[in-house]
PDB file of C-alpha atoms in Angstrom:
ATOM      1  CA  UNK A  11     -13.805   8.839  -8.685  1.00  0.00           C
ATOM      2  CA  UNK A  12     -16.563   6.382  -7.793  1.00  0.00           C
ATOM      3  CA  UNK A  13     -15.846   4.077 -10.838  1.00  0.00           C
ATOM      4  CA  UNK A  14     -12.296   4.375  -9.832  1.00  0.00           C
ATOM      5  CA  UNK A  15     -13.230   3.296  -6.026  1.00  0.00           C
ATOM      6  CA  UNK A  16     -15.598   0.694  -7.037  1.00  0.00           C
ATOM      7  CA  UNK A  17     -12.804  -0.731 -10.003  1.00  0.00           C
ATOM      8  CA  UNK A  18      -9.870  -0.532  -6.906  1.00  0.00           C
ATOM      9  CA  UNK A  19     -12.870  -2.623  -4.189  1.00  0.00           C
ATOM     10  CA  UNK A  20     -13.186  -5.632  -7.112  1.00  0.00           C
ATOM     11  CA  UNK A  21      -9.958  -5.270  -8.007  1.00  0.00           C
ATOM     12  CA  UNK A  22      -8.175  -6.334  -4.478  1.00  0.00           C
ATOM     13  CA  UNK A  23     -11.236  -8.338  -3.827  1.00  0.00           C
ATOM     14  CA  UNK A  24     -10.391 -10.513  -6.876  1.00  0.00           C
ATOM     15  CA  UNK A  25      -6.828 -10.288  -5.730  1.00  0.00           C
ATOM     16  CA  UNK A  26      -7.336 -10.980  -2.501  1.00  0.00           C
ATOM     17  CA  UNK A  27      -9.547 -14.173  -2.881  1.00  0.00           C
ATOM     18  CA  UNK A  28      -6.862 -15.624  -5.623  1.00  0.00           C
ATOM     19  CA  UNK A  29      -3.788 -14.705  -2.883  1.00  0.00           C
ATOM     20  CA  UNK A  30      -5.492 -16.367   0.033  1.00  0.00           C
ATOM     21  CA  UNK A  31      -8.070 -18.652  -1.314  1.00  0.00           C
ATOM     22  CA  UNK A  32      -6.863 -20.171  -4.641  1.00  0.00           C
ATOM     23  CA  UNK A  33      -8.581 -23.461  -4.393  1.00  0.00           C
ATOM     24  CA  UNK A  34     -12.282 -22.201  -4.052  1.00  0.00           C
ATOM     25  CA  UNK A  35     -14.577 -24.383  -4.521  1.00  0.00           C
ATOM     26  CA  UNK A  36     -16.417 -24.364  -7.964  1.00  0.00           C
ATOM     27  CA  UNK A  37     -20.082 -22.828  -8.837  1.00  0.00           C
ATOM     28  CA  UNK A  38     -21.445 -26.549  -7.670  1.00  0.00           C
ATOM     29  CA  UNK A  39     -20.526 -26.673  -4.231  1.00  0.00           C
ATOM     30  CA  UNK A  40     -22.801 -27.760  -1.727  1.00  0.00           C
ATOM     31  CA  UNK A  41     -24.784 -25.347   0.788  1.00  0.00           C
ATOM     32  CA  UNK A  42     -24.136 -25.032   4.484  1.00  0.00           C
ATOM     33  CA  UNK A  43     -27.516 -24.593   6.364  1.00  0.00           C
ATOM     34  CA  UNK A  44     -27.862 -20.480   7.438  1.00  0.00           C
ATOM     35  CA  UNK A  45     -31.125 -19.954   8.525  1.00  0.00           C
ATOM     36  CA  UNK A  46     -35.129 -21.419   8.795  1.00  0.00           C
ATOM     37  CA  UNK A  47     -37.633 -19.462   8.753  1.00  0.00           C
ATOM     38  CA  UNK A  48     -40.819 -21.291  10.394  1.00  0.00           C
ATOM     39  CA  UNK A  49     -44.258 -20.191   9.584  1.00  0.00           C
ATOM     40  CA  UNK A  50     -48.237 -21.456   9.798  1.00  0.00           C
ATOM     41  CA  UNK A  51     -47.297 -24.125   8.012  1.00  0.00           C
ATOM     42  CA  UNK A  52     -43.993 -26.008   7.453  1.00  0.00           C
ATOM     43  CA  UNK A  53     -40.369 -24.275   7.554  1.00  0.00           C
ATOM     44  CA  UNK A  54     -38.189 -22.891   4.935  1.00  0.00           C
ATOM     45  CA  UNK A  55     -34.562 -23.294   4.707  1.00  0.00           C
ATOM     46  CA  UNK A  56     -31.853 -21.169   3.372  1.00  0.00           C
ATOM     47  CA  UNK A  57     -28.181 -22.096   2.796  1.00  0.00           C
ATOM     48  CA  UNK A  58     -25.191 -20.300   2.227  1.00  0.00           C
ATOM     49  CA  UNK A  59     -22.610 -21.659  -0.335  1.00  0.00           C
ATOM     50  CA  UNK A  60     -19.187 -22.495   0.505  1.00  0.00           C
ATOM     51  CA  UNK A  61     -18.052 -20.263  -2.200  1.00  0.00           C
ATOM     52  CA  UNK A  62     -20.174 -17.305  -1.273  1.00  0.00           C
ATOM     53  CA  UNK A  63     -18.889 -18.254   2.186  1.00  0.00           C
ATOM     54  CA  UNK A  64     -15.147 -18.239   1.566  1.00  0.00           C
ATOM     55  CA  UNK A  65     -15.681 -15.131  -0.787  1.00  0.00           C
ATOM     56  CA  UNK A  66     -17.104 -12.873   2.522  1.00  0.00           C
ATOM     57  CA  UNK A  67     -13.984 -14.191   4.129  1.00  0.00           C
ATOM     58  CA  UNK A  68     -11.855 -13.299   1.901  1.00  0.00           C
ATOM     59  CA  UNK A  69     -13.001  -9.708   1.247  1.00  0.00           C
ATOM     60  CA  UNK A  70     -11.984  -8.627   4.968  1.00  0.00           C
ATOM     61  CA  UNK A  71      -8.765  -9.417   4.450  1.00  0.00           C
ATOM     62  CA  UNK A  72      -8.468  -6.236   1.722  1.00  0.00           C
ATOM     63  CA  UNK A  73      -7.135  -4.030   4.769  1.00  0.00           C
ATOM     64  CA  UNK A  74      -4.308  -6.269   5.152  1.00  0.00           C
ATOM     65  CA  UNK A  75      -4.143  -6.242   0.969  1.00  0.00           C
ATOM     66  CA  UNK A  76      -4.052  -2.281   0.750  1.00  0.00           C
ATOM     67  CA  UNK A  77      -1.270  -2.075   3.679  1.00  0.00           C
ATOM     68  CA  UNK A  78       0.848  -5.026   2.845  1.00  0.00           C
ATOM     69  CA  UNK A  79       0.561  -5.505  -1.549  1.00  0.00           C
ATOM     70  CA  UNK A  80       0.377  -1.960  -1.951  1.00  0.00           C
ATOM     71  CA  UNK A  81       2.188   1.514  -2.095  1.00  0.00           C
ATOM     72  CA  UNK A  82       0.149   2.267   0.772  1.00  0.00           C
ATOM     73  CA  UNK A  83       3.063   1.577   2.941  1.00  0.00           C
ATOM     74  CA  UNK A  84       5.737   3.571   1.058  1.00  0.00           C
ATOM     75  CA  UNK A  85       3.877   6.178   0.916  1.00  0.00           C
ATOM     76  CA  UNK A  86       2.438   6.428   4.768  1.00  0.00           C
ATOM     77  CA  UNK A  87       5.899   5.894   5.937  1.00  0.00           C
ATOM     78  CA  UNK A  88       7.135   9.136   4.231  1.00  0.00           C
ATOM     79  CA  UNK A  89       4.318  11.046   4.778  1.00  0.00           C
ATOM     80  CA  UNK A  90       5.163  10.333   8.792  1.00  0.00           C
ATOM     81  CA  UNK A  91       8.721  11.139   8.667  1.00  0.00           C
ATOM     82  CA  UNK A  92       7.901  14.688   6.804  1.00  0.00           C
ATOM     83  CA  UNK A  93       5.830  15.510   9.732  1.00  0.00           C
ATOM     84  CA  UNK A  94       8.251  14.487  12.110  1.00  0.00           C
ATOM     85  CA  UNK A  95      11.394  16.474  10.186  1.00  0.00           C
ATOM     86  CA  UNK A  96       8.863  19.907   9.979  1.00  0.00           C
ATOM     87  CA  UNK A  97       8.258  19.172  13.914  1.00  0.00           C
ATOM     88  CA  UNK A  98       4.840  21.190  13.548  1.00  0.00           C
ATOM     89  CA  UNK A  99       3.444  18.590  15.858  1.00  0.00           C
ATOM     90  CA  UNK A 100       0.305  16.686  15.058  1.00  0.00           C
ATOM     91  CA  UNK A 101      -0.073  18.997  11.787  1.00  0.00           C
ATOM     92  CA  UNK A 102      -0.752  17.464   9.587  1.00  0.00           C
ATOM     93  CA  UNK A 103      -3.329  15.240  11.041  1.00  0.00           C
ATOM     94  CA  UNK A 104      -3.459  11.430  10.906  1.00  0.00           C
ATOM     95  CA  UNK A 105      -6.341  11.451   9.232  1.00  0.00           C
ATOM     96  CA  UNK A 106      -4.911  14.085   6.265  1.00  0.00           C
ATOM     97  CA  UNK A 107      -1.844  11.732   6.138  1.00  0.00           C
ATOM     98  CA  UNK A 108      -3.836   8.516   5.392  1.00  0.00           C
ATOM     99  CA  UNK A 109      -6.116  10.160   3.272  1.00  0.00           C
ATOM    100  CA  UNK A 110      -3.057  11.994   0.952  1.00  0.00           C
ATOM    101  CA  UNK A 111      -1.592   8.087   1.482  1.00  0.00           C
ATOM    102  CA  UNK A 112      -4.894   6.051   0.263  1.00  0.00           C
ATOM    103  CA  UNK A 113      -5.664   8.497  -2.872  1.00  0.00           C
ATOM    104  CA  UNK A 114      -2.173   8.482  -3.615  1.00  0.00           C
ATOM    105  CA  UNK A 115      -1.982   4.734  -3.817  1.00  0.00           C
ATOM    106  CA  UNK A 116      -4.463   4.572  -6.108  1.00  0.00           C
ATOM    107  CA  UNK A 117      -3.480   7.228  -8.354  1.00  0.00           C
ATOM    108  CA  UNK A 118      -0.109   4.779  -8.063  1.00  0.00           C
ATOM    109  CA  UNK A 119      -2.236   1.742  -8.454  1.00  0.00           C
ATOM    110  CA  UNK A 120      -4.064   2.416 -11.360  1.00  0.00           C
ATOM    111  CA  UNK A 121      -2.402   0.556 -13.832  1.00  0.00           C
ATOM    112  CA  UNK A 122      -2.720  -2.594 -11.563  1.00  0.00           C
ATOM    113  CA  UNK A 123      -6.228  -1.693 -11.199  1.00  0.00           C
ATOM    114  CA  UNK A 124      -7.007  -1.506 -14.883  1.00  0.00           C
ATOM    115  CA  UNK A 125      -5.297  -4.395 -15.621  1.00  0.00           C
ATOM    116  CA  UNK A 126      -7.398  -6.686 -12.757  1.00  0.00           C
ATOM    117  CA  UNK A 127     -10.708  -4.833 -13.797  1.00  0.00           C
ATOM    118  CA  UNK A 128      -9.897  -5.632 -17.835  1.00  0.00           C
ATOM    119  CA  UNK A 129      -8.888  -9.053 -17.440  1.00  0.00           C
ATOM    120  CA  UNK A 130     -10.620 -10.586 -14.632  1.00  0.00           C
ATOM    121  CA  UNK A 131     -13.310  -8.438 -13.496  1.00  0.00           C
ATOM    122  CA  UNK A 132     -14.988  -7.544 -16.188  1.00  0.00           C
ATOM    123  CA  UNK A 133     -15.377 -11.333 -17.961  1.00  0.00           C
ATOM    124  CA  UNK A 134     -16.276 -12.305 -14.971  1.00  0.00           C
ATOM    125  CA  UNK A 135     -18.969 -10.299 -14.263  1.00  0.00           C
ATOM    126  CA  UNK A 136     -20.088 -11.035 -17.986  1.00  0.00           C
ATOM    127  CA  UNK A 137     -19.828 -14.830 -17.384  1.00  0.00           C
ATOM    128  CA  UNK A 138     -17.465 -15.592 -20.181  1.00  0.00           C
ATOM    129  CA  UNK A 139     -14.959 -17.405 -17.665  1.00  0.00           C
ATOM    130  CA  UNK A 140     -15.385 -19.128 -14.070  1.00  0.00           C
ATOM    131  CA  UNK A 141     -14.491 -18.019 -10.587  1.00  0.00           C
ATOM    132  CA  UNK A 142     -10.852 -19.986 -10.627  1.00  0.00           C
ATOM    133  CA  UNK A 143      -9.371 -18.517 -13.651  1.00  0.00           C
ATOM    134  CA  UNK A 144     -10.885 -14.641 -12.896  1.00  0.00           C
ATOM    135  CA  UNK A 145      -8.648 -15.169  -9.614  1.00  0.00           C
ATOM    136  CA  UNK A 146      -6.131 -16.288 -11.591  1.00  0.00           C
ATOM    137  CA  UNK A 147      -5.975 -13.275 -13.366  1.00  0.00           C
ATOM    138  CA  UNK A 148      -6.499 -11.124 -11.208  1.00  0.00           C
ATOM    139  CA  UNK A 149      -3.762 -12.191  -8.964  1.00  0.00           C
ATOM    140  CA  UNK A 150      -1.218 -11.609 -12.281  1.00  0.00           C
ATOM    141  CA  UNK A 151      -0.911  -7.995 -12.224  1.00  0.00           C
ATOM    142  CA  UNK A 152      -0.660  -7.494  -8.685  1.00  0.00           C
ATOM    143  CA  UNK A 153       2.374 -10.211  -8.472  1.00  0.00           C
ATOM    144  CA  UNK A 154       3.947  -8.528 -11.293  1.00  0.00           C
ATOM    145  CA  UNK A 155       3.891  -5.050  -9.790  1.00  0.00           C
ATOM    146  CA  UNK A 156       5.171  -6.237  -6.683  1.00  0.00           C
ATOM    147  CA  UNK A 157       7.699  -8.536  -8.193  1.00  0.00           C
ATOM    148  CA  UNK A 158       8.669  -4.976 -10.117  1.00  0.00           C
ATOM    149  CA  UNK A 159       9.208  -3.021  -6.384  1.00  0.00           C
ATOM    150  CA  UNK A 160      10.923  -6.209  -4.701  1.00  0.00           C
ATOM    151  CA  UNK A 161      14.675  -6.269  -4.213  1.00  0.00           C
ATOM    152  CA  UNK A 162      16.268  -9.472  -5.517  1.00  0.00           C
ATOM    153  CA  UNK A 163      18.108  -9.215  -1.555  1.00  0.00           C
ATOM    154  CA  UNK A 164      15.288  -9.391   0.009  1.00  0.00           C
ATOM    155  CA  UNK A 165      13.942 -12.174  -1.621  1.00  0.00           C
ATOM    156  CA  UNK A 166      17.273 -14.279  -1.192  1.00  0.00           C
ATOM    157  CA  UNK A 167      16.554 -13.694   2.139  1.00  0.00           C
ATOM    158  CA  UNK A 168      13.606 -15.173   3.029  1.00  0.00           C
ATOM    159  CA  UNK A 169      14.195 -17.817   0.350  1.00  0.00           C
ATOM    160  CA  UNK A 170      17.219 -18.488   2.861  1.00  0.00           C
ATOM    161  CA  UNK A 171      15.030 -18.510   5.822  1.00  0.00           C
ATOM    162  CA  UNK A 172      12.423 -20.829   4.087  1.00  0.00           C
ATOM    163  CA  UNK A 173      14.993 -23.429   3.331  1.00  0.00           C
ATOM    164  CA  UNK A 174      14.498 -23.415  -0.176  1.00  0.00           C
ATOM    165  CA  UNK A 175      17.368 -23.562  -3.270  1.00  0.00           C
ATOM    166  CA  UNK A 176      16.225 -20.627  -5.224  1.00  0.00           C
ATOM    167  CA  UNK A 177      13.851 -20.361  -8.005  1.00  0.00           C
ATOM    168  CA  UNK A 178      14.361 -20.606 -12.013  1.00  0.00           C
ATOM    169  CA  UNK A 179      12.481 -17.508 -12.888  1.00  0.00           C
ATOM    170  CA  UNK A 180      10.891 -14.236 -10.464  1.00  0.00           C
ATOM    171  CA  UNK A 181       7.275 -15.790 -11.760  1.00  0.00           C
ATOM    172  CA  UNK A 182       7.978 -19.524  -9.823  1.00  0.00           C
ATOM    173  CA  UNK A 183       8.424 -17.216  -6.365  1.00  0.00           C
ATOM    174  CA  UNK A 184       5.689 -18.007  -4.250  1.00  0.00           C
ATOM    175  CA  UNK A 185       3.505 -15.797  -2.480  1.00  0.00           C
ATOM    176  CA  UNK A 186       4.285 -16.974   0.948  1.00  0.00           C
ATOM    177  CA  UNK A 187       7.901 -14.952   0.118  1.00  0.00           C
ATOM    178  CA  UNK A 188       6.862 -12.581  -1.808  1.00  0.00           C
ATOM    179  CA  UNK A 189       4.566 -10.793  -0.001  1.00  0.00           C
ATOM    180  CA  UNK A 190       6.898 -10.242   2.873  1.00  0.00           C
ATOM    181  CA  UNK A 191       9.912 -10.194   0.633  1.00  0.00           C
ATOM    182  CA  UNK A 192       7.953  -6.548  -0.950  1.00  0.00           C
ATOM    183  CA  UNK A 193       7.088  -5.275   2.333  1.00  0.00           C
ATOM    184  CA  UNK A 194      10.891  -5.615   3.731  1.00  0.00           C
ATOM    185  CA  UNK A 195      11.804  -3.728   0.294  1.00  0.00           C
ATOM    186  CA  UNK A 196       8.967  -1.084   0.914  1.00  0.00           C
ATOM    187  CA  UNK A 197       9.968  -0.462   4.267  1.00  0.00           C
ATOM    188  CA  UNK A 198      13.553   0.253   3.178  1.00  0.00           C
ATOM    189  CA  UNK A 199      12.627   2.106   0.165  1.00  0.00           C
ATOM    190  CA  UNK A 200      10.479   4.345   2.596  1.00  0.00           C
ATOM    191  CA  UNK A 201      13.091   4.970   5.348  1.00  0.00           C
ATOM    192  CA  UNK A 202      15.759   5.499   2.147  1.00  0.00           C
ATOM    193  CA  UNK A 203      13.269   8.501   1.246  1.00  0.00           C
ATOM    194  CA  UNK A 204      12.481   9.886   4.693  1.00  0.00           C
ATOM    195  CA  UNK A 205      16.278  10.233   4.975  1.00  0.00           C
ATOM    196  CA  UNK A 206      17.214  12.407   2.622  1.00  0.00           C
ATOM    197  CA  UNK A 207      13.656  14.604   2.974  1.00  0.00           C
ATOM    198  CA  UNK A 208      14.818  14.688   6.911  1.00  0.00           C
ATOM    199  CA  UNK A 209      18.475  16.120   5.828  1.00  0.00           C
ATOM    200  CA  UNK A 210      17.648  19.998   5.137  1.00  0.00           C
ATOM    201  CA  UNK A 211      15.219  20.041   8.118  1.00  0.00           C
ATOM    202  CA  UNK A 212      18.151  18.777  10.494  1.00  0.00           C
ATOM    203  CA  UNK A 213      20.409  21.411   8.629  1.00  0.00           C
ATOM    204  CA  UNK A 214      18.326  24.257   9.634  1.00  0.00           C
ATOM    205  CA  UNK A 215      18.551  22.792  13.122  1.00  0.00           C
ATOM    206  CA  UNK A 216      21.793  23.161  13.578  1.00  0.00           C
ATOM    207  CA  UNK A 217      22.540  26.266  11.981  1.00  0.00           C
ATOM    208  CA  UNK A 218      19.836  27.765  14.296  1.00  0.00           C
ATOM    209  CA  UNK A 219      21.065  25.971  17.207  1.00  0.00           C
ATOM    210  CA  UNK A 220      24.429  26.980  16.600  1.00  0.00           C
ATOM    211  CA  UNK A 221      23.579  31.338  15.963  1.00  0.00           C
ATOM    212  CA  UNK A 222      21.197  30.758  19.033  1.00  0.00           C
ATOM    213  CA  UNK A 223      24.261  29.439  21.242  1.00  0.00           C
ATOM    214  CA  UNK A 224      26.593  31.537  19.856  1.00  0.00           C
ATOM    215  CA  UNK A 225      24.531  34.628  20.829  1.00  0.00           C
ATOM    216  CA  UNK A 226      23.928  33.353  24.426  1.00  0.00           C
ATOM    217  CA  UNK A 227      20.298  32.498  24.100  1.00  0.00           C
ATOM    218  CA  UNK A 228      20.824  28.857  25.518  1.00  0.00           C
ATOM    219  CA  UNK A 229      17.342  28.509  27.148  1.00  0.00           C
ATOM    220  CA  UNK A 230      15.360  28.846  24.093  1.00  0.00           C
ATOM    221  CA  UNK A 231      14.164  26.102  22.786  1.00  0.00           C
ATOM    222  CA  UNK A 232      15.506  25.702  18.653  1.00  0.00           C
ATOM    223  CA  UNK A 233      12.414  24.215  17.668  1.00  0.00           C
ATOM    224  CA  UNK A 234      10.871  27.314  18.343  1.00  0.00           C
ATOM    225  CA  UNK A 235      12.724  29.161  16.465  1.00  0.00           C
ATOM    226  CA  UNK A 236      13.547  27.082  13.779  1.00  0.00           C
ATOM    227  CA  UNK A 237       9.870  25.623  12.815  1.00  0.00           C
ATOM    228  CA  UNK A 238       8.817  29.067  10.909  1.00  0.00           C
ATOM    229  CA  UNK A 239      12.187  29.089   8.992  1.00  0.00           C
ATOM    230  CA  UNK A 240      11.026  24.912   8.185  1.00  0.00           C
ATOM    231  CA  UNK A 241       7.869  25.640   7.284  1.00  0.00           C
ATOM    232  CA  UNK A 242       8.869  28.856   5.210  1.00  0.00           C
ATOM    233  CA  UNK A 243      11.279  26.244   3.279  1.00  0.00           C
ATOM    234  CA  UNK A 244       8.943  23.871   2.789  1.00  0.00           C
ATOM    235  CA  UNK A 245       6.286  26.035   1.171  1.00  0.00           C
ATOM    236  CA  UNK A 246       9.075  28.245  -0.777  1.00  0.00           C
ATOM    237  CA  UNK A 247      10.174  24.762  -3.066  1.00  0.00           C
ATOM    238  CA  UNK A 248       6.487  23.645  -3.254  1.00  0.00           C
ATOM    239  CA  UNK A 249       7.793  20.703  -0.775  1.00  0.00           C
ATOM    240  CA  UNK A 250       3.953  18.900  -0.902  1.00  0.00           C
ATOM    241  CA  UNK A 251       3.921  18.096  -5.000  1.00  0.00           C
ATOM    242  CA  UNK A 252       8.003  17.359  -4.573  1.00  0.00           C
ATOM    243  CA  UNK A 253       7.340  14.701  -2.226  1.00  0.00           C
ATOM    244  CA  UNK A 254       4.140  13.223  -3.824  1.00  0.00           C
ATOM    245  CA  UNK A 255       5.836  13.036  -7.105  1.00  0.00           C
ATOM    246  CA  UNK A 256       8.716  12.331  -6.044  1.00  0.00           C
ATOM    247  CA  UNK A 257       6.629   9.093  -4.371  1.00  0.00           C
ATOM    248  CA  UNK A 258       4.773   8.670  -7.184  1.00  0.00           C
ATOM    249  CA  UNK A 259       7.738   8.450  -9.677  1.00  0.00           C
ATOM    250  CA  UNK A 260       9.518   6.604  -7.491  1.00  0.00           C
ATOM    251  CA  UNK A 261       7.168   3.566  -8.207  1.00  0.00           C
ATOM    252  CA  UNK A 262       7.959   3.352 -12.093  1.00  0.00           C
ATOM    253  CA  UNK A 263      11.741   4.521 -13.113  1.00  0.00           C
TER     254      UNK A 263
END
């Protein structure tokens, strides 16, 4: 699990600088001034390179890499709606949600994963090519994966929006509308799933809403009633590894 974290943290790093940064400078750029440190005798200087500069910059954008370029979003989406169709309140937590959501993203991710850490990571770190063409290649599997889980709608649209005329092949689509071109597509994908997980909890509803009113009992609540029959369900058809592999599969048809 740690070489899988550490893999996933280069990974998105590497995607993440070629995404936002693809013109960094080269291993000769010149240093910007950090710090002097002044002694007995005369001072030394230290400098920060604009590479090593742009490349901490670049690194705290992964949070908007994991939500946005991910399955992350998919997947937290569901997860939310399930807790709102059991109505068990805040149970699950938020934090069990995000942490089902993260480990399940990377169990989804892997194959993007090993594909950045095999082609770019690893030469890189082994010096056998430079800085601009490990970005390069590590931006190629994430562009393809997200190119996979776009709708060809979506990215009309925002061609549409952008002014443009369209674009000979899905690899000529730039990332300025493809990024949000996947996250309108995940967001519908998510609600798409949500709706039909929310349809036999709203059934029960009803039916108990309906005995309850039929027998007179119009001042108690439903919910109350209904949650143990909900959660009963839920844990009768293993509900937990439906909906993760249903999320999961639902990723590669």
């Amino acid at each position: 699990m740690n070489l899988l974290r550490r893999h996933s943290v280069l990974g998105l790093a590497v995607a993440a600088v070629a995404l936002c940064v693809p013109a960094i400078a080269s291993a000769a750029a010149p240093g910007i001034p950090a710090l002097t440190v002044t002694g007995t005798g005369a001072g030394q200087g230290y400098s920060l390179t604009l590479q090593l500069l742009i490349l901490m910059t670049a690194i705290t954008l992964l949070p908007s890499v994991l939500l946005m370029m991910t399955a992350f979003t998919r997947i937290i989406i569901v997860l939310t709606i399930l807790r709102q169709a059991i109505g068990a309140g805040q149970s699950p937590p938020n934090q069990v949600l995000v942490g089902l959501a993260l480990f399940l993203t990377f169990f989804v991710m892997s194959p993007v994963i090993d594909r950045i850490n095999v082609e770019a990571v690893q030469p890189y770190m082994a010096g056998t090519i430079e800085t601009t063409e490990a970005l390069s290649r590590g931006a190629v599997p994430l562009r393809t994966f997200m190119l996979d889980q776009t709708r060809e709608s979506d990215i009309s649209t925002f061609v549409r929006i952008s002014g443009g005329k369209g674009f000979a092949k899905p690899e000529d689509v730039p990332m300025s509308i493809l990024v949000p071109a996947f996250a309108t597509s995940e967001l519908k994908s998510a609600f798409q799933i949500g709706f039909m997980i929310f349809i036999p909890f709203v059934i029960i509803d009803l039916v108990v809403a309906s005995v309850l009113m039929s027998m007179g009992m119009m001042m108690l609540s439903p919910v109350l009633i209904s949650l143990p029959f909900k959660l009963m369900l839920f844990v009768l058809v293993d509900g937990w590894a439906l909906v993760m592999g249903t999320l999961a599969s639902s990723f590669y048809k």
